[in-house]
CSV table of C-alpha atoms in Angstrom, one decimal:
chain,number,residue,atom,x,y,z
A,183,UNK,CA,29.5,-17.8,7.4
A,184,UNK,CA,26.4,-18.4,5.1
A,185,UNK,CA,26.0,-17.4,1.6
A,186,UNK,CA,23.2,-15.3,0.2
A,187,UNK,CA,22.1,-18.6,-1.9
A,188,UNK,CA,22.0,-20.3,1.6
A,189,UNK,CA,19.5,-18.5,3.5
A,190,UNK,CA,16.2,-17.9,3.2
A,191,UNK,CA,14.7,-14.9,4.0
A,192,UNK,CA,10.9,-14.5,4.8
A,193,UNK,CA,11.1,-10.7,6.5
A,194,UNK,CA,8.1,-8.5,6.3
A,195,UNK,CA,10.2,-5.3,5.3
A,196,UNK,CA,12.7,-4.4,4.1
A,197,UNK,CA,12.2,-7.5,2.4
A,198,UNK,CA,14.8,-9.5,-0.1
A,199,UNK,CA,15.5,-8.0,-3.0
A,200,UNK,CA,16.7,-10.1,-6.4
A,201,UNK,CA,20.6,-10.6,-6.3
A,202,UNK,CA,21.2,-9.5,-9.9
A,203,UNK,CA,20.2,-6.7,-8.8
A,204,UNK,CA,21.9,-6.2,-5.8
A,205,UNK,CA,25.0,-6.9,-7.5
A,206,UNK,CA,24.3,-4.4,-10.2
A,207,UNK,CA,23.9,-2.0,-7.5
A,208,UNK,CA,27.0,-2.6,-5.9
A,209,UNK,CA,28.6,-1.4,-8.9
A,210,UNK,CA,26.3,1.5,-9.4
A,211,UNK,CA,26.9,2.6,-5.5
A,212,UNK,CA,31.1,2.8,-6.3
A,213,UNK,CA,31.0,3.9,-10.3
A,214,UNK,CA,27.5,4.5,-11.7
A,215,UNK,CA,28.0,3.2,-15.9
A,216,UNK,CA,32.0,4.5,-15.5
A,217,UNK,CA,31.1,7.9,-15.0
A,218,UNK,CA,33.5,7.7,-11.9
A,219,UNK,CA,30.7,8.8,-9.8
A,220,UNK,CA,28.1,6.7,-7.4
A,221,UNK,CA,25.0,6.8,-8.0
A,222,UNK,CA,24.2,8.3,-4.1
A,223,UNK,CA,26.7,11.6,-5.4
A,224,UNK,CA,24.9,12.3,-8.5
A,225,UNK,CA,22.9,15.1,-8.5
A,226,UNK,CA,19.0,15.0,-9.1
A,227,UNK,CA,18.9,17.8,-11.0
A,228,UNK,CA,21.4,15.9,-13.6
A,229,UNK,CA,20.2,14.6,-17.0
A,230,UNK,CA,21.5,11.1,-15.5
A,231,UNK,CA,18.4,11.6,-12.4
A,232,UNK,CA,16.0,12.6,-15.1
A,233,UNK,CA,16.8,9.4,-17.4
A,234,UNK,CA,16.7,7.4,-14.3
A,235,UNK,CA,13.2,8.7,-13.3
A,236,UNK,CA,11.5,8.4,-16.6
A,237,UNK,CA,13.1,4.7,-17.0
A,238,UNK,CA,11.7,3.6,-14.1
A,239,UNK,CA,8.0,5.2,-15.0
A,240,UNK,CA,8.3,3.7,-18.2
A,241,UNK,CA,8.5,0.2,-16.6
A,242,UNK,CA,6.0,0.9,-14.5
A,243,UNK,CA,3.6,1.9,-17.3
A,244,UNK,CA,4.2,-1.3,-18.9
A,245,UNK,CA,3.9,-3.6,-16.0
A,246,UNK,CA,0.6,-1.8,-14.7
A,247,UNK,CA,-0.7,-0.6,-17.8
A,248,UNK,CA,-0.9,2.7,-16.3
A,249,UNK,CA,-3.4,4.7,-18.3
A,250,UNK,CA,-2.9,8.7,-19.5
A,251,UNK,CA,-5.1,9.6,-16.6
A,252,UNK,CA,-3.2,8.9,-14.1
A,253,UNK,CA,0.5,10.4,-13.4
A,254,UNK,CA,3.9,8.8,-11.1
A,255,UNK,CA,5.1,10.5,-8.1
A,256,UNK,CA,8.0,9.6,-6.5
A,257,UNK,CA,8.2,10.8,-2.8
A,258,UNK,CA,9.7,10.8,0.7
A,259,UNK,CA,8.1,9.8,4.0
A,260,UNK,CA,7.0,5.9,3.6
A,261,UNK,CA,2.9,4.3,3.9
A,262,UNK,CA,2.9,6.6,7.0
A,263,UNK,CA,3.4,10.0,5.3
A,264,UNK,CA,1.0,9.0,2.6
A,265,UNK,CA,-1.7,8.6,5.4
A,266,UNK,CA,-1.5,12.5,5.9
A,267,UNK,CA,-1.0,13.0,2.3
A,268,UNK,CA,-3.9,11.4,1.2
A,269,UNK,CA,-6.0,13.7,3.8
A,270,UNK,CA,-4.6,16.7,3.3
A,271,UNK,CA,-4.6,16.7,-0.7
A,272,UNK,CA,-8.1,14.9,-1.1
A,273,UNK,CA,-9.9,17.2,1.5
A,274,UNK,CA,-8.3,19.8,-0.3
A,275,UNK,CA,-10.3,18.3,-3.5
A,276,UNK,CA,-13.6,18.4,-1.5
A,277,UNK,CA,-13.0,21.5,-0.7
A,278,UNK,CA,-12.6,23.0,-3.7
A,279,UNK,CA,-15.2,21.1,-5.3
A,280,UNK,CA,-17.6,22.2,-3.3
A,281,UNK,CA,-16.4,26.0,-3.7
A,282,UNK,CA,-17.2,25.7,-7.2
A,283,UNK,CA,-20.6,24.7,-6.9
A,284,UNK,CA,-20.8,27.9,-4.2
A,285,UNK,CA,-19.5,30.0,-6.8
A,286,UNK,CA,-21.9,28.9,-9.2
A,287,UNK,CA,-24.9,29.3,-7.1
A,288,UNK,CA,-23.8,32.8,-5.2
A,289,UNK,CA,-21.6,34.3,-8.0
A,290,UNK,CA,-19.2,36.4,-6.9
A,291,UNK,CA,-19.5,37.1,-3.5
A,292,UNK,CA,-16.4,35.7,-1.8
A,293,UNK,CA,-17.4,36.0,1.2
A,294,UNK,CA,-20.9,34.2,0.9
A,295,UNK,CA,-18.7,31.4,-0.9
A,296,UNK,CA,-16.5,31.4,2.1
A,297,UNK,CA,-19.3,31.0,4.9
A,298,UNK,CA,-21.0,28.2,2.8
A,299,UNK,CA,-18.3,26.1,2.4
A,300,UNK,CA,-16.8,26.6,5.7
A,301,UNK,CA,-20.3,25.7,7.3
A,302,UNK,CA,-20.4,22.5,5.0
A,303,UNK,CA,-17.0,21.4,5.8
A,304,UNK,CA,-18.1,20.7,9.5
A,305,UNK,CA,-21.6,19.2,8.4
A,306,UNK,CA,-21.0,17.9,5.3
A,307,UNK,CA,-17.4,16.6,5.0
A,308,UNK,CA,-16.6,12.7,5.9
A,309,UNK,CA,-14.1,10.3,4.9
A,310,UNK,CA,-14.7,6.6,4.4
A,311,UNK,CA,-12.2,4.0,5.9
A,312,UNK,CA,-12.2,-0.2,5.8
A,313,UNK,CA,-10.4,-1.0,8.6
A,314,UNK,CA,-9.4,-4.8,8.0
A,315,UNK,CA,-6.0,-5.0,9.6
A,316,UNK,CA,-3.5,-2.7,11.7
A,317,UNK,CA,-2.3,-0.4,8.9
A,318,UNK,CA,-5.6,0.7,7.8
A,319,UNK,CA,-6.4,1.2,11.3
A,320,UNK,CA,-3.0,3.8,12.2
A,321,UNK,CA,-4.2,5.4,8.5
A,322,UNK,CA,-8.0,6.4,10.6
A,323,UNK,CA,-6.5,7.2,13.4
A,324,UNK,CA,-4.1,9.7,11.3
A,325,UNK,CA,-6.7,10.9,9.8
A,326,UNK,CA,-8.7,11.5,13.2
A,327,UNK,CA,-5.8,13.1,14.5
A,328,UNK,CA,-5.6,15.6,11.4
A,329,UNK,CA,-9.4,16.9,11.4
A,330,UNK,CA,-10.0,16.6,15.3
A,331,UNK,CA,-9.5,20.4,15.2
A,332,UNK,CA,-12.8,20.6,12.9
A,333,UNK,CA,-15.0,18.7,14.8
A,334,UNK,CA,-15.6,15.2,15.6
A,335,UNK,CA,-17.4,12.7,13.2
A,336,UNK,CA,-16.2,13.6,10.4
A,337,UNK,CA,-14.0,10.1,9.9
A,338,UNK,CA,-16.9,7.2,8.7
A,339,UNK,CA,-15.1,3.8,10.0
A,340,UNK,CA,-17.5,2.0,7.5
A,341,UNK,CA,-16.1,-1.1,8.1
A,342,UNK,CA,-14.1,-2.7,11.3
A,343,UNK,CA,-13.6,-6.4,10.8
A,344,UNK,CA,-12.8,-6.9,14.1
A,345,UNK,CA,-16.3,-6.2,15.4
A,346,UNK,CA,-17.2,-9.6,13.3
A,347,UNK,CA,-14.3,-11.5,14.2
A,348,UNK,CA,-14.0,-11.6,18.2
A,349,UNK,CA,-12.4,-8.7,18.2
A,350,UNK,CA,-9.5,-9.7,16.0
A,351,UNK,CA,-8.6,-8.5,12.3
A,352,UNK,CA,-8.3,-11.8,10.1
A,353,UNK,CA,-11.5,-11.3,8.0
A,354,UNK,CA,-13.1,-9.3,4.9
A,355,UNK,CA,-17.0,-9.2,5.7
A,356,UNK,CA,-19.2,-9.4,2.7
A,357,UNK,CA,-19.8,-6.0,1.1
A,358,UNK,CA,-23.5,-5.8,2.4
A,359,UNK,CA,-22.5,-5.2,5.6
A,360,UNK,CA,-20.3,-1.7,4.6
A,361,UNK,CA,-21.5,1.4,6.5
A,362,UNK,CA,-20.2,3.7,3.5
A,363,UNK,CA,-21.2,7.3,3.1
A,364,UNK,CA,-24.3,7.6,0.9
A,365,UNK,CA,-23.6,9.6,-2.0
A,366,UNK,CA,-25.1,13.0,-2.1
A,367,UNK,CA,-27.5,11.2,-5.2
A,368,UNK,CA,-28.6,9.1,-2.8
A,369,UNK,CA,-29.7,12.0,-0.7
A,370,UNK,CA,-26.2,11.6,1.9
A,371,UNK,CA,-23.2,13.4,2.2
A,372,UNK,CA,-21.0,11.9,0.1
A,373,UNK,CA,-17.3,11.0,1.0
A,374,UNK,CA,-14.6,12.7,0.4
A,375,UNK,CA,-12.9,9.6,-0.3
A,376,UNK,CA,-12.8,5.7,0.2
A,377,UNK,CA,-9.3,4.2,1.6
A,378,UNK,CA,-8.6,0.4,2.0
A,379,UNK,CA,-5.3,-1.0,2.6
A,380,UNK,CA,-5.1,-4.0,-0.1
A,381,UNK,CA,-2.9,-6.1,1.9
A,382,UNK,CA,-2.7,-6.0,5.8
A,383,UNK,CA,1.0,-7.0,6.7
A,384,UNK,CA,0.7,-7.2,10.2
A,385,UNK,CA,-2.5,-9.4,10.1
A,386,UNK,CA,-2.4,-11.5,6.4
A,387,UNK,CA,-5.1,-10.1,5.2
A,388,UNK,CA,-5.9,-8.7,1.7
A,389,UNK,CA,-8.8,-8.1,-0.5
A,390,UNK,CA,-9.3,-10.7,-3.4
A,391,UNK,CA,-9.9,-7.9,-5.7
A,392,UNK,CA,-11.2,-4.8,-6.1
A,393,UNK,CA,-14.5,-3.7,-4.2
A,394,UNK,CA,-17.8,-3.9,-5.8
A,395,UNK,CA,-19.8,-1.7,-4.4
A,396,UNK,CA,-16.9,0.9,-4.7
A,397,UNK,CA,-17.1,1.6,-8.7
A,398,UNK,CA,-18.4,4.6,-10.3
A,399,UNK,CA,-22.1,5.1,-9.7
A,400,UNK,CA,-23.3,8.0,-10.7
A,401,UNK,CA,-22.2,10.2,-13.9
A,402,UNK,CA,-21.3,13.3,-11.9
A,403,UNK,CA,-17.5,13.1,-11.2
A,404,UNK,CA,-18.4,15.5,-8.2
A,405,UNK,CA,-20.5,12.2,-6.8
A,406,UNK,CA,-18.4,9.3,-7.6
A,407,UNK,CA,-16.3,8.3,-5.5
A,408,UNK,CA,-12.4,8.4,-4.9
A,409,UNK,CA,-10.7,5.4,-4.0
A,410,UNK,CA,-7.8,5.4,-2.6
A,411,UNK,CA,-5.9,2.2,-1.9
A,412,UNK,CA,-2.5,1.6,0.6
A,413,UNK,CA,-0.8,-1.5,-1.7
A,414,UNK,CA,2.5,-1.3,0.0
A,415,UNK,CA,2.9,-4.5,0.6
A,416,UNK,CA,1.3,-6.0,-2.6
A,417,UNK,CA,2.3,-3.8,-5.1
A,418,UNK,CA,3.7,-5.5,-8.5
A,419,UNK,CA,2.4,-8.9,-7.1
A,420,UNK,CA,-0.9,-8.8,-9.4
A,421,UNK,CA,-2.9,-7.1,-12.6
A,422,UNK,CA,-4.3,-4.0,-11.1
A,423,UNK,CA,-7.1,-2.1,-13.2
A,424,UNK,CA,-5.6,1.2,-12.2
A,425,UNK,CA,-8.4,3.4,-14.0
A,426,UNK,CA,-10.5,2.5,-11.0
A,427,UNK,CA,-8.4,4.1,-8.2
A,428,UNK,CA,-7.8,8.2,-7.7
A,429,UNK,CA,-4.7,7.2,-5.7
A,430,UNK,CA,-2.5,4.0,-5.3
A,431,UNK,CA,0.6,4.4,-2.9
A,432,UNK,CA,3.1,1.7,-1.6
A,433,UNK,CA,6.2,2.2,-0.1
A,434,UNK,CA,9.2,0.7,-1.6
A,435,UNK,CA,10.8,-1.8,0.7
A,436,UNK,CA,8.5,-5.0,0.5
A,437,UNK,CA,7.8,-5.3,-4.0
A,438,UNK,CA,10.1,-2.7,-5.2
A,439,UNK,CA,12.8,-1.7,-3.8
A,440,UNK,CA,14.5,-0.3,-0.6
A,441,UNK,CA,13.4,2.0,1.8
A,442,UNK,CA,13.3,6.2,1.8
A,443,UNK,CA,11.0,5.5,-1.5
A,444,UNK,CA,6.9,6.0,-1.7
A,445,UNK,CA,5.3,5.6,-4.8
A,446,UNK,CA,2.1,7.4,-5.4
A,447,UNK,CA,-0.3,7.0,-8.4
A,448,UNK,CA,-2.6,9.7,-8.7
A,449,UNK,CA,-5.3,10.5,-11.2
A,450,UNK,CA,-4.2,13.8,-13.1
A,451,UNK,CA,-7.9,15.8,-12.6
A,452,UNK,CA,-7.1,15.5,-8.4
A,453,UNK,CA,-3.7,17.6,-9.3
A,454,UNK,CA,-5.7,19.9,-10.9
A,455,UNK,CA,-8.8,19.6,-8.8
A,456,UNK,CA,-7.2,21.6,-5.4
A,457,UNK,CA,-8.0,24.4,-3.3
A,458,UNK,CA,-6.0,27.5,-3.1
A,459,UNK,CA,-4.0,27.9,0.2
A,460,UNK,CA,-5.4,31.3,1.1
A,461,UNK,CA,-9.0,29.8,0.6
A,462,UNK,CA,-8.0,27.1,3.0
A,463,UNK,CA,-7.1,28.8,5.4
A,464,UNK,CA,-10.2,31.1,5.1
A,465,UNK,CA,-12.2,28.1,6.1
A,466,UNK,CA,-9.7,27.2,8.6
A,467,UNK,CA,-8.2,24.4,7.0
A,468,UNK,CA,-4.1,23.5,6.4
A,469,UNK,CA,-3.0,23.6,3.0
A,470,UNK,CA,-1.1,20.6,2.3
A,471,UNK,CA,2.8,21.0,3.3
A,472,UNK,CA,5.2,21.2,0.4
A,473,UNK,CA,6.7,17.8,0.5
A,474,UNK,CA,3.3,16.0,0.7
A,475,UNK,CA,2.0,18.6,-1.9
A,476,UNK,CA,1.1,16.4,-5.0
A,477,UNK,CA,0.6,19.1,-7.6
A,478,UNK,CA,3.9,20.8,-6.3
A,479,UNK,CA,5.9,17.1,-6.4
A,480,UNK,CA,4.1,16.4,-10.0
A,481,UNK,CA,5.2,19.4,-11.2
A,482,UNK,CA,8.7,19.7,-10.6
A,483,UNK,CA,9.3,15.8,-11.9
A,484,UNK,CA,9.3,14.8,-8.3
A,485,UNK,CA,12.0,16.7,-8.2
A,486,UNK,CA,11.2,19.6,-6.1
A,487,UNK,CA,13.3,18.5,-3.2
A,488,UNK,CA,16.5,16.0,-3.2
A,489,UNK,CA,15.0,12.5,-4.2
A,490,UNK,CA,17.3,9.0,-3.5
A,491,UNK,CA,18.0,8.2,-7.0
A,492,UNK,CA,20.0,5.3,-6.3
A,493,UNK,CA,16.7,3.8,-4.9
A,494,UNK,CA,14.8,5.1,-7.4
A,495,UNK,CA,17.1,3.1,-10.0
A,496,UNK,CA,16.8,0.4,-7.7
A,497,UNK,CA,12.9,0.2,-8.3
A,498,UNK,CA,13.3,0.4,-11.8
A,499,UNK,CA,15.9,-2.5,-12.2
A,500,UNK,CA,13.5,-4.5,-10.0
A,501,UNK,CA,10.7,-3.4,-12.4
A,502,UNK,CA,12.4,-4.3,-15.6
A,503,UNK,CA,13.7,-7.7,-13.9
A,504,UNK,CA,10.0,-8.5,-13.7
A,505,UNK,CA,9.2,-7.2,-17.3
A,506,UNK,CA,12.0,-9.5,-18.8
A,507,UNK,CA,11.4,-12.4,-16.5
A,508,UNK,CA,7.5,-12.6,-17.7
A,509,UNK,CA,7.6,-11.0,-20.8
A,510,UNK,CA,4.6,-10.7,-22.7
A,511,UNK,CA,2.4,-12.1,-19.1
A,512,UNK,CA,3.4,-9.2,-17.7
A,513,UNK,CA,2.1,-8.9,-14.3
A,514,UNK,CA,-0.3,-12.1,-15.0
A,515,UNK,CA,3.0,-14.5,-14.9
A,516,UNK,CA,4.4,-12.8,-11.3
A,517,UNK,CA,0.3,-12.9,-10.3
A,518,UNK,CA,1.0,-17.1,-11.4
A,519,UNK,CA,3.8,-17.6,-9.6
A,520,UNK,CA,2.9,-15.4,-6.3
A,521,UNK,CA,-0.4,-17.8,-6.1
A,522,UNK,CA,1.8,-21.0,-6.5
A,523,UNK,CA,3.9,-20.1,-3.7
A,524,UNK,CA,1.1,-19.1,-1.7
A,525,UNK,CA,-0.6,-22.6,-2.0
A,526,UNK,CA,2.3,-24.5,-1.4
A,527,UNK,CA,2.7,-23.2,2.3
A,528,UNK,CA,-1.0,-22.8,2.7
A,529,UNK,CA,-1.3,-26.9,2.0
A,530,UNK,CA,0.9,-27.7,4.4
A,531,UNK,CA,-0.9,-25.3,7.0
A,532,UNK,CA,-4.0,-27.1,5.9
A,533,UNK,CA,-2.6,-30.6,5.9
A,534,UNK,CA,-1.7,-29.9,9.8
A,535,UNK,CA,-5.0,-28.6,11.3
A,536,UNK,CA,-3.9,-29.8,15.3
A,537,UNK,CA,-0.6,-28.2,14.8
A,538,UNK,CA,-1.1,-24.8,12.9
A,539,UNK,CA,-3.6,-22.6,12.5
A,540,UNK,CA,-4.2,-19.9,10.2
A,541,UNK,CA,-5.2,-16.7,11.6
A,542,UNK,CA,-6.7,-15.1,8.4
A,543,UNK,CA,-10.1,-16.2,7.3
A,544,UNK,CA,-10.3,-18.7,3.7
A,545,UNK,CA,-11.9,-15.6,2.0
A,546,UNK,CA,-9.5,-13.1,3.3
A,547,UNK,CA,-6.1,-14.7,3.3
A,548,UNK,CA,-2.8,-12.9,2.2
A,549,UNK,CA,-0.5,-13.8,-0.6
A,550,UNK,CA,1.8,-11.9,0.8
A,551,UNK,CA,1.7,-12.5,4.2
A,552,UNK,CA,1.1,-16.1,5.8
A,553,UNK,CA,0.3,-15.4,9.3
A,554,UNK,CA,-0.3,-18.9,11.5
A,555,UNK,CA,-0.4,-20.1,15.1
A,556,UNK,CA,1.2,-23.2,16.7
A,557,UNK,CA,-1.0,-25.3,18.6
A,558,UNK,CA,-3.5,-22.0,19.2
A,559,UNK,CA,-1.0,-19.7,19.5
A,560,UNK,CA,1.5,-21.9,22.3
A,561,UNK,CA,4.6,-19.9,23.2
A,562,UNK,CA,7.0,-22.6,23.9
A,563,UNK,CA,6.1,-24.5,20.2
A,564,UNK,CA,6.5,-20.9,18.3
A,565,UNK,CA,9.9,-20.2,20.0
A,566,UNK,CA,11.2,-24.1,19.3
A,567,UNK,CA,9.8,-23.6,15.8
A,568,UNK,CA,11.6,-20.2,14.9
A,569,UNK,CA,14.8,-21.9,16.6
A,570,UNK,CA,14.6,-25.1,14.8
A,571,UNK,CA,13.9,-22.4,11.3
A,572,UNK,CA,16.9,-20.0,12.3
A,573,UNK,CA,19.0,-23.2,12.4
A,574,UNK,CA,18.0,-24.5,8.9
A,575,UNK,CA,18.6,-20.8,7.9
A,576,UNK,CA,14.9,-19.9,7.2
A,577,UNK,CA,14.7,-16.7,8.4
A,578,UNK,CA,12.3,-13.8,9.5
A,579,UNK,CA,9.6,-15.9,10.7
A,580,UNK,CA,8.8,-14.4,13.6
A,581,UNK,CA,5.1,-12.4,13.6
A,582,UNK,CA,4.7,-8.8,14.0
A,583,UNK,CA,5.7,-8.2,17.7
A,584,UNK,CA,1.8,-6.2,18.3
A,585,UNK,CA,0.3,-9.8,17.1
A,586,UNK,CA,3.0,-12.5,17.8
A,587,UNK,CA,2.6,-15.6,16.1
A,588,UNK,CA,4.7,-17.2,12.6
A,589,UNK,CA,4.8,-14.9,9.8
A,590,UNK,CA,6.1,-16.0,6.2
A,591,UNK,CA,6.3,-13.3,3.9
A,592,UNK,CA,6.1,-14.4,0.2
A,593,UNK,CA,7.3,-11.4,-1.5
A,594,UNK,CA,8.1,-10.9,-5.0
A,595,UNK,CA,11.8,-11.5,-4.8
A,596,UNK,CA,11.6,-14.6,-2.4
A,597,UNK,CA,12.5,-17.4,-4.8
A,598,UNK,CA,10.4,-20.7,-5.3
A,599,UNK,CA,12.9,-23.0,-3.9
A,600,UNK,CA,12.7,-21.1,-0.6
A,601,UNK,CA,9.2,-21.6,-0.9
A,602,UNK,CA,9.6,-25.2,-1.0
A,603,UNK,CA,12.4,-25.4,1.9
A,604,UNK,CA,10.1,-23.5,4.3
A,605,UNK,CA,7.2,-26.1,3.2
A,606,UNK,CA,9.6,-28.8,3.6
A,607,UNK,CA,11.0,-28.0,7.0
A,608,UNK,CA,7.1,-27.4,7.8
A,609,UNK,CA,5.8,-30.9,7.1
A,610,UNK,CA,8.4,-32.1,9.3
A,611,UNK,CA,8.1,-29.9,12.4
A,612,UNK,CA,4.6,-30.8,12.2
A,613,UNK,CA,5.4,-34.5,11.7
A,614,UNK,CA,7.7,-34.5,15.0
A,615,UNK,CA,4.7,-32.3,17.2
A,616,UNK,CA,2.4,-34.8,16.4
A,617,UNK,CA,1.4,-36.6,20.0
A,618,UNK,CA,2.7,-40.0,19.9
C-alpha cells in the first residue's frame, strides 16, 4: 500500500491538500485543542466558531490585502450556487438603483416608481458574460434560466471564444473584439454586471490579469461597472488587486480547503445597495433566497444558518501555512513558485511538439490547469499514458470526461518535486513514442 509521500496527486477537485495540515486536522476532527470535543460537534454559535471565523478572515486579509471596502462571506452551495447568487443579489442592485433615480425624478408616487422601473427592467436590464471555457458558460446559461421568465435578451454573451477558435474553448481573444454593454454615458444600457471566470478548469484556460477595458470609467458609481469574477480554481495562487472587483467567489476544494465551503468577497456598498423584497416582487422579480442572501449572510457573521467550521478552520490553516511559508512575499512568493511549476511541465510539452499538444492557446494558458493531447488527441496513446502514470503513482491525469484528453492540475498544495516526477516521467513517455 502507498504512502501519502509516494503518490502524486494531479486531481482537479477536491484537490490535495498540505499534509501538516491534514494531520492537524486529524486531531482537530477527534479533540479540537483538548476541549474533548471535535471540531464537526462544536457549535457555530460558540465563541470557539466565532474565533475560528475571524482567524481565518484575518489571514485572508493579509494574504489578499483585502481593503475596508470589501467584506468575507462564508457560504454553502459551491461555484454553482454562486452563479444564482451573483444574479439574484446584483439584479437586485440594478434594481434598486434605478428606483432611486425614479424616486428622484417622480417623487413620491409609488406607483409611477413602480411602472417605470418594471418597464426598464425588461428594456433596459442586461448582464455581461465572457464565456472562455465550460464554467463560465453553465454560469450564462444559469443566468438565462433565472430571467427567462422576464423576457429574452436580457443575458449579453459579449464574448464566446469558441466562435474564434473552431468552435473549441482554448483561447482569450484580444479585448477589441468584446461585445460589452455600452454604458448608459455612452448613450447604452449599461450592465448590470460583468462576470468572467479567471481560470477555466475544464479547458486550461485563465486570464493573465485583470481586464482592461473593464476598470472604472466614468465617475458615476451608478455607471461603472461591477465585476464580478468566478476564481475557484485560482484563488490564493496570485496577487489579486481586490479593489477592482464588486464580487470574487471560489469554492474551497481546489486552493483552500475541502468541499461544502464558498467564499464570497463582496464590496460593502452592494450589501447596502439592495432592493426591498416587497418592491421586487412589485416588478415581478424574486428576492434573493435566504441562504444566497448576502446582506442576510453578512449580517449574521455568516452565521445565519449552521456553517462547516471544521472546513472553515481548514481554510484558515491552509491560509496561514501560505502566510508563514512566504512571509513577507506574501502571495508574490506562491505567485513565483505556481509559475515555476507551470514552466517546467509546459517545457516538456513544448520540447515534444509530434507527441503532445497543448490545447490552450500561448496567450491563454492555465497555471492551474495543463490541459494537453497525445498525438492530436489519440485514444489508445492517452489510455497507455494514464496507465503507464497510474503505475508510477502519478495520479489524476485523466481530462475532464466532457473534453477528454491529459489534465495536470498544479494546485497550490501539489509540491515541486511532484512537479518534477510528472516532467520526468513525461520526457520519457515521449522519448519511447517517438517513431523509430
Amino acid at each position: 500500500m502507498p504512502t501519502r509521500e509516494e503518490v502524486a496527486y494531479f486531481g482537479a477537485g477536491p484537490a490535495p491538500l498540505p499534509t501538516a495540515v491534514l494531520e492537524k486536522g486529524a486531531g482537530a476532527f477527534v479533540n479540537f485543542e483538548d476541549t474533548g470535543l471535535s471540531l464537526a460537534e462544536v457549535s457555530h454559535r460558540s465563541q470557539t466558531a466565532n474565533k475560528i471565523l475571524a482567524d481565518t478572515k484575518s489571514a485572508l486579509i493579509s494574504l489578499l490585502q483585502i481593503p475596508d471596502s470589501h467584506d468575507i462571506l462564508f457560504m454553502h452551495g459551491g461555484g454553482s450556487g454562486e452563479f444564482s447568487a451573483v444574479v439574484f443579489n446584483l439584479v437586485s442592485v440594478w434594481v434598486e438603483k434605478r428606483r432611486k433615480e425614479a424616486e428622484a425624478e417622480l417623487g413620491g408616487d409609488e406607483q409611477k416608481v413602480i411602472e417605470r422601473v418594471k418597464k426598464e427592467l425588461r428594456e433596459d436590464l442586461r448582464l455581461d458574460y465572457l464565456v472562455t471555457g465550460s464554467w463560465s458558460l453553465k454560469a450564462s446559461q444559469e443566468a438565462a434560466n433565472l430571467l427567462e421568465p422576464l423576457g429574452k435578451g436580457l443575458i449579453n454573451v459579449a464574448l464566446d471564444s469558441r466562435q474564434s477558435n473552431d468552435g473549441k474553448f482554448g483561447t482569450i481573444p484580444s479585448e477589441d473584439t468584446w461585445d460589452l454593454t455600452p454604458s448608459r454615458a455612452n448613450g447604452g444600457k449599461g450592465s448590470a454586471f460583468v462576470y468572467y471566470c479567471d481560470n477555466e478548469t475544464v479547458d486550461g484556460v485563465e486570464f493573465p490579469s485583470f481586464p482592461k477595458c473593464l476598470g472604472h470609467s466614468s465617475q458615476n458609481q451608478y455607471d461603472s461597472p461591477l465585476v464580478v469574477a468566478d476564481m475557484s480554481s485560482n484563488f490564493l495562487s496570485r496577487r489579486v488587486d481586490v479593489s477592482k472587483y464588486a464580487v470574487i467567489f471560489g469554492g474551497a476544494q481546489k486552493n483552500i480547503g475541502i468541499t461544502d465551503v464558498t467564499l464570497v468577497i463582496v464590496r460593502r456598498v452592494i450589501l447596502s445597495t439592495q432592493a426591498s423584497s416587497s418592491f421586487l416582487h412589485a416588478i415581478g422579480v424574486w428576492s434573493p433566497p435566504v441562504v444566497f442572501n448576502w446582506p442576510v449572510i453578512a449580517n449574521n457573521n455568516s452565521l445565519y444558518n449552521t456553517m462547516p467550521i471544521f472546513s472553515i478552520w481548514i481554510a484558515g490553516e491552509v491560509m496561514r501555512g501560505l502566510l508563514a511559508t512566504h512571509g513577507e512575499k506574501g502571495l508574490a512568493g506562491q505567485e513565483e513558485l505556481a509559475k515555476r511549476k507551470a514552466k517546467i511541465l509546459y517545457d516538456v510539452l513544448d520540447n515534444f511538439p509530434e507527441v503532445y499538444q497543448v490545447v490552450t492557446s500561448q496567450l491563454a494558458r492555465s497555471r492551474m490547469n495543463i490541459c494537453f493531447r497525445i498525438r492530436g488527441g489519440n485514444s489508445a496513446q492517452e489510455k497507455t499514458f494514464l496507465e503507464y502514470a497510474e503505475a508510477q503513482l502519478l495520479q489524476g491525469l485523466k481530462g475532464h470526461r466532457s473534453v477528454g484528453g491529459i489534465r495536470a492540475s498544479n494546485y497550490n498544495a501539489v509540491p515541486l518535486k511532484n512537479v518534477e516526477r510528472l516532467a520526468t516521467y513525461m520526457e520519457e513517455f515521449a522519448q519511447k513514442s517517438k517513431p523509430a
